[in-house]
PDB file of C-alpha atoms in Angstrom:
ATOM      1  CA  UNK O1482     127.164 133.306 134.305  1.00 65.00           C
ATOM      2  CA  UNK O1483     126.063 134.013 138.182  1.00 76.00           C
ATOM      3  CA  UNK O1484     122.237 134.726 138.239  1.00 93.00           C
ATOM      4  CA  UNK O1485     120.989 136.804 140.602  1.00 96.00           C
ATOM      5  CA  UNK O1486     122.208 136.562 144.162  1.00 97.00           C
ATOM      6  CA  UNK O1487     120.957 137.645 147.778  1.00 97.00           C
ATOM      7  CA  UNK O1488     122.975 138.344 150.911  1.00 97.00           C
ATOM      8  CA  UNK O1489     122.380 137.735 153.883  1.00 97.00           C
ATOM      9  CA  UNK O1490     120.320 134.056 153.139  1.00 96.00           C
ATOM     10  CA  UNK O1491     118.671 134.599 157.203  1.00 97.00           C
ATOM     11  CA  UNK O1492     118.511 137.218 159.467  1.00 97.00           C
ATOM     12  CA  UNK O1493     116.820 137.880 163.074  1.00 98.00           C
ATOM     13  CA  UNK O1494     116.515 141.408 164.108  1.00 98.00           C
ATOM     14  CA  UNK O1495     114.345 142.589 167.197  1.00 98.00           C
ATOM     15  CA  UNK O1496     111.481 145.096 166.612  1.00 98.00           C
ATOM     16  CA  UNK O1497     112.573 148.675 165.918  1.00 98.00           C
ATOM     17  CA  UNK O1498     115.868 147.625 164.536  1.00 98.00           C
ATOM     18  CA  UNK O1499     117.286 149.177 161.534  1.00 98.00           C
ATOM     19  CA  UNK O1500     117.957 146.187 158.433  1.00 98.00           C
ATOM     20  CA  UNK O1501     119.869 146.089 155.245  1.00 98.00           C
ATOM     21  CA  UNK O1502     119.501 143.372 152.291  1.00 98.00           C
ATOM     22  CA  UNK O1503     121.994 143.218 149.407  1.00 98.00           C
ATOM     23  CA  UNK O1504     120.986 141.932 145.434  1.00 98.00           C
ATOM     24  CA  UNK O1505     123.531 141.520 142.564  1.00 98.00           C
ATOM     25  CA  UNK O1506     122.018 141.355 139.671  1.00 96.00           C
ATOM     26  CA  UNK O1507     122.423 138.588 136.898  1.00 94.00           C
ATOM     27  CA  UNK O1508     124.785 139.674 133.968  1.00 92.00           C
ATOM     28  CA  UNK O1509     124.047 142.005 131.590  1.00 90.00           C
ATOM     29  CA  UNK O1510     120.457 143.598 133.753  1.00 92.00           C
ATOM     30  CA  UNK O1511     120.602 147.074 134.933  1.00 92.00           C
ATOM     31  CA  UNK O1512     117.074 146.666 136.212  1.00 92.00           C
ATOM     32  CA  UNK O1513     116.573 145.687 140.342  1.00 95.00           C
ATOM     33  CA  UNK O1514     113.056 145.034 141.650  1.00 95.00           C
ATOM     34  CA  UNK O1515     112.389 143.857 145.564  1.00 97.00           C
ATOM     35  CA  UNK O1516     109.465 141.908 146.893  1.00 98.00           C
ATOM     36  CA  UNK O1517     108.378 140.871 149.974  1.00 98.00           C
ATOM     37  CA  UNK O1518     106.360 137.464 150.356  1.00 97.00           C
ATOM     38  CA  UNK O1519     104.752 136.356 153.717  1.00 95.00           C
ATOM     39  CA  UNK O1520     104.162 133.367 154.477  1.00 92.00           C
ATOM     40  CA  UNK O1521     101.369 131.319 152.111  1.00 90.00           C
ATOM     41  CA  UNK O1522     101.226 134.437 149.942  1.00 93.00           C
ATOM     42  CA  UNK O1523     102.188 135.633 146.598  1.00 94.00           C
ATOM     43  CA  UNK O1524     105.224 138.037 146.391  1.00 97.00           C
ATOM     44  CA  UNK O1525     104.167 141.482 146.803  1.00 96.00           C
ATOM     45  CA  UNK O1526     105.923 144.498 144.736  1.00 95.00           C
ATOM     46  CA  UNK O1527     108.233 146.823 147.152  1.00 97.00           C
ATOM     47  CA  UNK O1528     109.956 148.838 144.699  1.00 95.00           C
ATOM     48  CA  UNK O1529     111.676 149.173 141.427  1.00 93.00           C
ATOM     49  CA  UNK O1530     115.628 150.707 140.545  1.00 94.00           C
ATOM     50  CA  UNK O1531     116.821 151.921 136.999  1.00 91.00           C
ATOM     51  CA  UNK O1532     119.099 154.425 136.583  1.00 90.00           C
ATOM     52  CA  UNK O1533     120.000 154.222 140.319  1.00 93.00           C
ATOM     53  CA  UNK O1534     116.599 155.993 140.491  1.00 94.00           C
ATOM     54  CA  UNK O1535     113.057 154.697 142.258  1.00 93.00           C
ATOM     55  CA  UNK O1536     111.612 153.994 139.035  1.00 88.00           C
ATOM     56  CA  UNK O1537     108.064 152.230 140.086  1.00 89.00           C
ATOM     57  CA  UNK O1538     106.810 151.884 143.573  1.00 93.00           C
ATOM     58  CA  UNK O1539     104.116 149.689 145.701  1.00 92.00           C
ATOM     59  CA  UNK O1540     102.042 149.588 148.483  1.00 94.00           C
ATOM     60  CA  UNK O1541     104.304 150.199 151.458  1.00 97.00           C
ATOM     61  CA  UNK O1542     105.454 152.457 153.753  1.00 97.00           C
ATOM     62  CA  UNK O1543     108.293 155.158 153.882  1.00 97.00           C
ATOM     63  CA  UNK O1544     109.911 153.020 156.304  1.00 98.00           C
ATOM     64  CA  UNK O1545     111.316 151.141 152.697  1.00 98.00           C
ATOM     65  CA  UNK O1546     113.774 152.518 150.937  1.00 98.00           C
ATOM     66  CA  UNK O1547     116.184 151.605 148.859  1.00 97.00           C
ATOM     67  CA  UNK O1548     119.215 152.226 146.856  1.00 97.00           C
ATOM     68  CA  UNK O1549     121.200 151.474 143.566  1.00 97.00           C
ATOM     69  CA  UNK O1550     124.417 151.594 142.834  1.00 97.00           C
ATOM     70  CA  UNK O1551     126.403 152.110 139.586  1.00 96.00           C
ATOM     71  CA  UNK O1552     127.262 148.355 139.248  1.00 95.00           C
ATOM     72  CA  UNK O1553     124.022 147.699 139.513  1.00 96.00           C
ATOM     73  CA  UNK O1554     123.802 146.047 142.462  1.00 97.00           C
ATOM     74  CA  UNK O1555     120.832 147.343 145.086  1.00 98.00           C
ATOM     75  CA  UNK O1556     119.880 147.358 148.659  1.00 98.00           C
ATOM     76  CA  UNK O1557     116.606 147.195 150.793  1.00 98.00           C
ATOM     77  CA  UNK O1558     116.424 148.942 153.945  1.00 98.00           C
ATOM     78  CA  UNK O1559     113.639 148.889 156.360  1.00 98.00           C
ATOM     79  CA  UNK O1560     113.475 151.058 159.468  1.00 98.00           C
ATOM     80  CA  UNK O1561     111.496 150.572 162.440  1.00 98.00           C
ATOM     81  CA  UNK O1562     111.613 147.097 161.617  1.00 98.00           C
ATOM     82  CA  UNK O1563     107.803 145.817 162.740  1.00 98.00           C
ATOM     83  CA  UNK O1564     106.848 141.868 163.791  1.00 98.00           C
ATOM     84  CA  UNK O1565     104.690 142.032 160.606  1.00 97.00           C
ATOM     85  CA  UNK O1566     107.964 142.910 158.547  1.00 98.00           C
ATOM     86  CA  UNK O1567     108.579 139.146 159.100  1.00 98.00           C
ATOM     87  CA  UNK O1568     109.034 137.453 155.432  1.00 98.00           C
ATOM     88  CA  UNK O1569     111.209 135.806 152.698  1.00 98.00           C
ATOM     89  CA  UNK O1570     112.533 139.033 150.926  1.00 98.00           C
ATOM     90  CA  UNK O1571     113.169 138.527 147.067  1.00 98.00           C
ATOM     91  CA  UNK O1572     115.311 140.425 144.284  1.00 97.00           C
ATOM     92  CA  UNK O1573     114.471 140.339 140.848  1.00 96.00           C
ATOM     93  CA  UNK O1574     116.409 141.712 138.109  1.00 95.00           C
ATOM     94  CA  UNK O1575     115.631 142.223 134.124  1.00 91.00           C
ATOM     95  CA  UNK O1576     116.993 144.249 131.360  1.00 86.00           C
ATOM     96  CA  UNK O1577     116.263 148.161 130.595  1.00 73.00           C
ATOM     97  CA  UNK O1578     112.964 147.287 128.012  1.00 71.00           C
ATOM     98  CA  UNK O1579     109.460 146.131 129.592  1.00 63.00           C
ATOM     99  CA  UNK O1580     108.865 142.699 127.897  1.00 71.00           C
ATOM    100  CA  UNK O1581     111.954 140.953 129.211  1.00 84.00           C
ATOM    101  CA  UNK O1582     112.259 138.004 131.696  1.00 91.00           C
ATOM    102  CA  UNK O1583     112.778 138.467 135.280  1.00 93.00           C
ATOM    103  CA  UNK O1584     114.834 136.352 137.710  1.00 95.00           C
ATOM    104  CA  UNK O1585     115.012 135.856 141.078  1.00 97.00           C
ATOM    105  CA  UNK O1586     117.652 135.437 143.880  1.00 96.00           C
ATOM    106  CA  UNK O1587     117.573 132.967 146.776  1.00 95.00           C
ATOM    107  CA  UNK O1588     115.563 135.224 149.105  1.00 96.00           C
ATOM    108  CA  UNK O1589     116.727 136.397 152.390  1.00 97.00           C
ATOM    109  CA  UNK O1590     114.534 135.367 155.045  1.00 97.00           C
ATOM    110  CA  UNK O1591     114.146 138.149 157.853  1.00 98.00           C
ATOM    111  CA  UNK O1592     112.694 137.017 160.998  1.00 98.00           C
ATOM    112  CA  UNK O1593     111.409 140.262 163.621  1.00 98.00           C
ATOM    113  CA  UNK O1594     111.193 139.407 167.336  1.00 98.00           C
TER     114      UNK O1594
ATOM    115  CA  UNK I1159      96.442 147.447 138.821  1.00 78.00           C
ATOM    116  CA  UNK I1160      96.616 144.124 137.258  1.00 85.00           C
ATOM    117  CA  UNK I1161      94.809 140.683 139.568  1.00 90.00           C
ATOM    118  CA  UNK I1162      96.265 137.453 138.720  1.00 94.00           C
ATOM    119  CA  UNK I1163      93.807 134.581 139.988  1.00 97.00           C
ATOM    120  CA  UNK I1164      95.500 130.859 139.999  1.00 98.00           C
ATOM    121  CA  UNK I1165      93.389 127.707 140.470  1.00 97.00           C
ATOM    122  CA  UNK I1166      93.134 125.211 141.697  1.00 97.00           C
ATOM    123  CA  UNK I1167      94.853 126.369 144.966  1.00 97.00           C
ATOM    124  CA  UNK I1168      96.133 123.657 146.172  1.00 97.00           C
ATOM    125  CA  UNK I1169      96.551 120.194 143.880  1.00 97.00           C
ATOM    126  CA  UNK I1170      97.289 116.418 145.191  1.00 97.00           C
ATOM    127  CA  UNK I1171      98.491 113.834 142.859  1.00 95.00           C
ATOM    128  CA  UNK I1172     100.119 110.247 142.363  1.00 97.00           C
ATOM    129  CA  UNK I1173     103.212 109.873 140.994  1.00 97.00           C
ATOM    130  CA  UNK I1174     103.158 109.752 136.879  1.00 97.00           C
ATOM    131  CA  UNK I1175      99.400 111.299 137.245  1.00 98.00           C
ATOM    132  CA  UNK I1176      99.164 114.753 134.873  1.00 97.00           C
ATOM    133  CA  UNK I1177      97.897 117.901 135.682  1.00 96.00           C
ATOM    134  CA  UNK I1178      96.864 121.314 134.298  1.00 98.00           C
ATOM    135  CA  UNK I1179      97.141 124.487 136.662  1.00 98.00           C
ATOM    136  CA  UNK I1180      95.571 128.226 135.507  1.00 98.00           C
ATOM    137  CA  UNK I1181      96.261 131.451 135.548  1.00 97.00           C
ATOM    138  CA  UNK I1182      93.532 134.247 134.436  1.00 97.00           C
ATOM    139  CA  UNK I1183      94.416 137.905 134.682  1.00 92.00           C
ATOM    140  CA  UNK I1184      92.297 140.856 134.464  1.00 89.00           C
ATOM    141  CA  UNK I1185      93.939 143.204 131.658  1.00 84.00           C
ATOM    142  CA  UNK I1186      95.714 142.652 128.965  1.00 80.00           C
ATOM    143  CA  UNK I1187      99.635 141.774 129.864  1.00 80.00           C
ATOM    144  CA  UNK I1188     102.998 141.980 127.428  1.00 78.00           C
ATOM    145  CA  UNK I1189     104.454 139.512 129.984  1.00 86.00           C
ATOM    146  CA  UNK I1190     103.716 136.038 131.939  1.00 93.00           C
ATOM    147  CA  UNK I1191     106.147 133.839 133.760  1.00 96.00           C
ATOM    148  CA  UNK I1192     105.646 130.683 135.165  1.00 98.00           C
ATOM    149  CA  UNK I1193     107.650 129.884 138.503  1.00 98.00           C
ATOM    150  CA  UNK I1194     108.467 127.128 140.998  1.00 98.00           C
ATOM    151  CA  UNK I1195     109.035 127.739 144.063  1.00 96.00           C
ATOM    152  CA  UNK I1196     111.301 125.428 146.026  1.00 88.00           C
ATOM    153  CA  UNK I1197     111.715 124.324 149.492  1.00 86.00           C
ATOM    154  CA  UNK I1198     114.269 127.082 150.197  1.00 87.00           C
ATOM    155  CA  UNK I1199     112.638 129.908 148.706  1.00 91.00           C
ATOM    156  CA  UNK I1200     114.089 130.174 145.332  1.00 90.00           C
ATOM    157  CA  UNK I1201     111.872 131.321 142.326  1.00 95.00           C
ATOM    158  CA  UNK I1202     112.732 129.181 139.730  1.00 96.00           C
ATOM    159  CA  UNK I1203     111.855 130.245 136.004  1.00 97.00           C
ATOM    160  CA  UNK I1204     109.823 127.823 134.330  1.00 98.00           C
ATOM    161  CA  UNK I1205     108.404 129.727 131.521  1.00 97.00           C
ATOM    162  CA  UNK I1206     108.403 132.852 129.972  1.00 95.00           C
ATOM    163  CA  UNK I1207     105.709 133.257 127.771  1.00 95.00           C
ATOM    164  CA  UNK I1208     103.302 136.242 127.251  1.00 91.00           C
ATOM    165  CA  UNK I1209     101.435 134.305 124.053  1.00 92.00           C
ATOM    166  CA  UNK I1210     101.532 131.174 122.594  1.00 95.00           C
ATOM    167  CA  UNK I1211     102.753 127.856 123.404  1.00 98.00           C
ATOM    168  CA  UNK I1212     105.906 126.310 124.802  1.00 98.00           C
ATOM    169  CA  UNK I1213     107.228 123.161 126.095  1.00 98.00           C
ATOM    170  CA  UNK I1214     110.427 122.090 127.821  1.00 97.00           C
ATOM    171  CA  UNK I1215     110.570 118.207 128.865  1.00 97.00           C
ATOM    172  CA  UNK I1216     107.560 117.155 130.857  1.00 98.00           C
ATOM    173  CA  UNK I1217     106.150 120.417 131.071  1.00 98.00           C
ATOM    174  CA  UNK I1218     104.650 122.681 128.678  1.00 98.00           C
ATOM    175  CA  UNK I1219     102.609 126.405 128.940  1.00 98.00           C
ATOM    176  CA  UNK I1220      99.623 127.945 126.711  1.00 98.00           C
ATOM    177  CA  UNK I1221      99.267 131.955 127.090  1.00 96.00           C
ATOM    178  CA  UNK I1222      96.260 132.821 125.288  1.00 95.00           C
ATOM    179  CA  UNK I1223      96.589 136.634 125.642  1.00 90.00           C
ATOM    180  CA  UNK I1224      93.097 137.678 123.752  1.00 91.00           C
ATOM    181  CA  UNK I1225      91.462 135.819 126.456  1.00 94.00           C
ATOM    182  CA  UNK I1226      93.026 136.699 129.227  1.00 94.00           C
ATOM    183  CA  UNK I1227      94.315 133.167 130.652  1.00 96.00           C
ATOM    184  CA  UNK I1228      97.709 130.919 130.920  1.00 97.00           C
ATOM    185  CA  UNK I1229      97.753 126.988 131.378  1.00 98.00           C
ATOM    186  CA  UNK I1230     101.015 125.230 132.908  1.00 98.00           C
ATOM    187  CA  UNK I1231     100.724 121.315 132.230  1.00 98.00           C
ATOM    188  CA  UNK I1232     102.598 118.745 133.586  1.00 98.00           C
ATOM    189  CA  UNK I1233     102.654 115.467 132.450  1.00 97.00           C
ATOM    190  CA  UNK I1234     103.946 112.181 134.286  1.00 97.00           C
ATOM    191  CA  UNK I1235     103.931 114.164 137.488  1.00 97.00           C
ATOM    192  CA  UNK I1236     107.116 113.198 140.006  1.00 96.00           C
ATOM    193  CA  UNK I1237     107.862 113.696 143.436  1.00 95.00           C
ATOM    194  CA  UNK I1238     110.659 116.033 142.646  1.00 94.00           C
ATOM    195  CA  UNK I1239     107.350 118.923 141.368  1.00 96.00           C
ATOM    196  CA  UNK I1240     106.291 119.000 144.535  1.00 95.00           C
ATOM    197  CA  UNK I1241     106.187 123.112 145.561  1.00 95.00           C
ATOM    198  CA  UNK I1242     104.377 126.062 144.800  1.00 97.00           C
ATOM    199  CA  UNK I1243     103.965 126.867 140.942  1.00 98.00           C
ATOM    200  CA  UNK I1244     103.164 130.579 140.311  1.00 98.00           C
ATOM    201  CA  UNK I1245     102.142 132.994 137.797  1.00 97.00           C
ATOM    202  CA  UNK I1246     103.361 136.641 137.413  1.00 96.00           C
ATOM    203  CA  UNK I1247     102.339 139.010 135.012  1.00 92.00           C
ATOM    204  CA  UNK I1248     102.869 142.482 133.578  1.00 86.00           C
ATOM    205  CA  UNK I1249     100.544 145.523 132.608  1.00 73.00           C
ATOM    206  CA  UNK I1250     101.267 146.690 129.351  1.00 63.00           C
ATOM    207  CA  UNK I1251     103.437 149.673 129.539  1.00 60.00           C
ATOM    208  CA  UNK I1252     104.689 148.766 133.543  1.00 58.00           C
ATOM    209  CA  UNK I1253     107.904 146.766 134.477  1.00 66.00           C
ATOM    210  CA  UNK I1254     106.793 144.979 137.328  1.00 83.00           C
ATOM    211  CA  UNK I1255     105.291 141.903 138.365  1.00 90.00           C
ATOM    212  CA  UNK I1256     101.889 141.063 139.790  1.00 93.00           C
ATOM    213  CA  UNK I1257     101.929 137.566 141.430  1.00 96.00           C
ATOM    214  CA  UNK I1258      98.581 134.692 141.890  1.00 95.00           C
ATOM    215  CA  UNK I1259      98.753 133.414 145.143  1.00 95.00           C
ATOM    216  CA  UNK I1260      99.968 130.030 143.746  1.00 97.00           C
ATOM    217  CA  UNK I1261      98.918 126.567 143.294  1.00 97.00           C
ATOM    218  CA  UNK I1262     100.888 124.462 145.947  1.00 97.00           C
ATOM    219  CA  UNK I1263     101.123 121.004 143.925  1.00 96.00           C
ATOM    220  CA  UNK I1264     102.223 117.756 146.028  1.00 96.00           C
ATOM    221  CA  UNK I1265     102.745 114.950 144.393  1.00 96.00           C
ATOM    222  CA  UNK I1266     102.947 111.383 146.951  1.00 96.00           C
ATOM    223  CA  UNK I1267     105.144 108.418 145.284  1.00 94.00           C
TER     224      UNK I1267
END
């Protein structure tokens, strides 16, 4: 059974570049959430996809968006890419009801210069 | 929303020494996960457990939910725990997951 998996694992863009990050989500979840986690910190909610719809969102800018498809699978774009968009970004997935686990991917680690 | 505090923030130990990390949140939750994160990034799920008490080899986890706290233990400590250990929680009636800020654990032979 594949969990949860991330593409690309590293990426370097330069500031005001355009990036997309892929998730797959583990067998049998229909439910795709993204977080971003700086260095030293916790991970910080981004977004949420059910339905191929934004279901729940956080504390960041339109410059975030996001997409899913009808396989489930998602992706995490970020425009205007900004120094401070420098992280380890992580997918999550989890079934359709609230009280069910969560797993994670590998992370893709996006470096801004 | 939801804040997740974790102490002790960061936690140095001996080899075979045990340890107890917390997690106290702020509401009440219908969902906490314990996590390890490795050297690469990767949250790895250690325990999902929004009440009660679990154990799985040399670690074990106490949610009580009425009070508003989670313990991880882990007993006979080895090199190989050395990382981050988190907490993550959900509101009742919300999908997603608030994060502590961790407890980075190292653990010297």
């Amino acid at each position: 059974d594949a969990g949860v998996t991330q593409s690309p694992t590293h990426l370097i863009k330069t500031r005001g570049q355009q990036v997309t990050l892929r998730c797959s989500p583990k067998s049998g979840h229909d439910t795709v959430s993204w977080y971003q986690q700086a260095l030293g910190q916790g991970p910080q909610f981004i977004f949420q996809y059910y339905e191929e719809e934004e279901r729940q969102r956080g504390n960041f800018p339109d410059r975030f968006s996001g997409h899913q498809f009808p396989n489930y699978s998602s992706e995490l774009n970020v425009n205007a890419l900004l120094l401070g968009d420098s992280a380890l970004y992580l997918c999550a997935s989890s079934g359709r009801r609230v009280n069910t686990e969560a797993f994670f991917g590998q992370g893709t680690r996006l470096t801004v210069v | 929303g939801i804040q997740v505090e974790q102490s002790p923030p960061d936690l140095i130990l001996q080899e075979g020494a045990n340890s107890t990390l917390r997690c106290n949140f702020s509401d009440s939750v219908n969902n906490l996960q314990w996590f390890h994160q490795n050297p690469w990034g990767q949250l790895i799920n250690l325990f999902y457990i929004p009440s009660g008490t679990k154990q799985n080899g040399r670690l074990s986890a106490t949610t009580v939910a009425t009070e508003r706290y989670s313990l991880l233990y882990i007993s006979s400590s080895q090199t190989t725990d050395s990382g981050v250990y988190f907490c993550a929680s959900r509101n009742s009636g919300y999908s997603t997951l608030t994060f502590g800020k961790g407890t980075m654990l190292l653990v010297s032979p």
